[in-house]
Amino acid sequence: MDIKRTTRGLVAATLTAAAVVAVPVYAHHSFSIFDASQTKTFTGVVTRVNPDANHLQIFFAPMNEARTNVERGADGKPIIWAVEMAGSAASAQQGISVSEFPAGAVFSVSLHPLRSGDPAGAREGALYKCPKKEPAAPGERVKWQPPAAGKNCDSVAGMTAIGAGFDPAQQAQQAQTARPGGSN
Amino acid sequence: MRQVLKNTAIFAAASLLAGAAAGQQIADTGFKSVGRGWPLAADLRDYQMPGPTIPVGFANGAVVRGSWDQFIGSAHHGAAPKGVEPLPVDLFTSKDFYKDRELWSDPRYFRCNSPAGIEEAWGANTTATIGDNPPASAAWGYCDRDYPREAIVSPYPFKTAQEHYAALLAETTKRGGAHERPTAEQLEEWTGRYAHPGNTTDAQADFTGRNKSNNPQSYWYRMRHNQVPTILSLLTPEYQTRLVQEAYHAGNTNAPQWPSQYCWPEGFMRRWHEFAVWEWHIVAAPSVVQIVTGVARNFITTIHVDREFRMDGSVPRLGADVPRWYGETIGFWDGDTLITWTSDIQGWKVHSAFEYSNKMQTIEIYTPNRDRSGKFLGLNHEAIFYDPEALVQPIRIIRNYVKTSGFEEGDPYVFIDCVQTIFPIEGRSTPVSPGTVIQYEVPDMYGRPWAHYWEKYFEQGMEKPKGEDIFSFD
């Protein structure tokens, strides 16, 4: 018997089983609400992290193309999107938590949007968190360094990458055809 | 009838068991400890409530409203008490409580109401005292009644829960008892059903007249025995604002937002509040102790014995870096006394009381109360609260739970699933019948959702202090 091959086979089988089991363990709703054929990429400002057990959600205001402010609706209020991912415990193990993503943090994420067109989606691939700026004075509010116009946080020196699957080159190409509220 | 007899029997049994613990506000440690069992600066049972309130009774399963001849307070229907000069503006006449900040330290701003008295103005728990021209005709409490602040703050010298826990662990180790686990017999004593403090000896004192406080719980946290400025003095400026906001919308606009009415989480500190929990069901094993209780939601406190917190995150914790509604708890035994540390708590609020932050941590000591013969009567529960974001110094709550039975008898604990029937309609909690179509704004559960309703519907035109602008990159 080829022990190596058997072991590899077992590992592969275990991984496959884990992959199959993983989604039902965490999901508490059907993912059919999301359009997996579409991916949108955003750079946005965190407004809230909802650390629920089933799916951690980050609510955020997408930044404009110039990365100088956030997109706003006709009423002048920021447009808010939501991206959901694994449960809060699993997400925290990746470094995505209430304490690591405070309100005001700037980050980039890709997501599969809702089929309905409403502003929410399921995370796809990695997250990139832009770095903090040095405070101008002690005790001053922490501010974050947004990327350059048309860029995402993966392009900013000192950024934090969480997970994998976000291809900066591909995103740069996509950014050229970006639409307001995210790139398709 | 059978149920009534059964309840009466349980109550009588609790009373008998409690007899030897009468007046035992503090645990008897048998030695001078560095951080537990220190005396209270004042016994709440010696203090009368400021009010104002009109007590209610219960009969045939229904509330029986009281009448004005039962009024506890110093004046009502807009009149001022004799010898007290009202302020030109107060909580019940103000159009913008934010502007009145300099008046908040004066009990007259609250008409000498306790926080619970304000809540009861419109009849939240008792009979309304608001008068016939609300809210301006709100009643006055007694301005000379106030449970002392020094009996609320922690007497211990520790700045943090971590220091406190370490000192208790070192002390217990030095005395040779650290991690000394209880015997099987002692665990058996711990395991069982415990009566709510409202059904214990302190409540009995109400009926015998020994308890001047008229408070069945006999500890201060239900907010019936303090002037509002005394409670405000425990809080940091931001949390003072939040408490006055709570009081304003309870007493002035009558738009109370109680989390459990919407089936929102109860939150950690509701474990100490009236009616949020009833009986305790305790299962004690050497390595883990579980306390299960609840009324509108379940409170499950799991104490992990001899575990250590991770210290690498924003707060000490056992598991993932996720704030938990009821925190995570470690502890150690000193014989049959259990000393615990809870951290990783999700900040929230308790109605008529103050909000607390994600930095809240507690040290809790569960010490058996025994009679002179050594018979186990129940548990003294001493809790010290550390929250540097909300509290200017640590505070303490002490209460006694009386054991009523083991699990060989009585009803089982019923797991509670809260089904929402009350919804916020234009900022007011409103029961809604099936089939009714309403406009519903999804709350931001981690952003003080109660305050959102107040600010949107009842604070238009007020000059609320501006928060930080997270969308500014300059």
PDB file of C-alpha atoms in Angstrom, chain A residues 1-4 6:
ATOM      1  CA  MET A   1       0.000   0.000   0.000  1.00  0.00           C
ATOM      2  CA  ASP A   2       1.276   3.458  -0.859  1.00  0.00           C
ATOM      3  CA  ILE A   3       0.997   5.076   2.551  1.00  0.00           C
ATOM      4  CA  LYS A   4       1.901   8.515   1.242  1.00  0.00           C
ATOM      5  CA  THR A   6      -3.334   7.043   1.056  1.00  0.00           C
TER       6      THR A   6
END
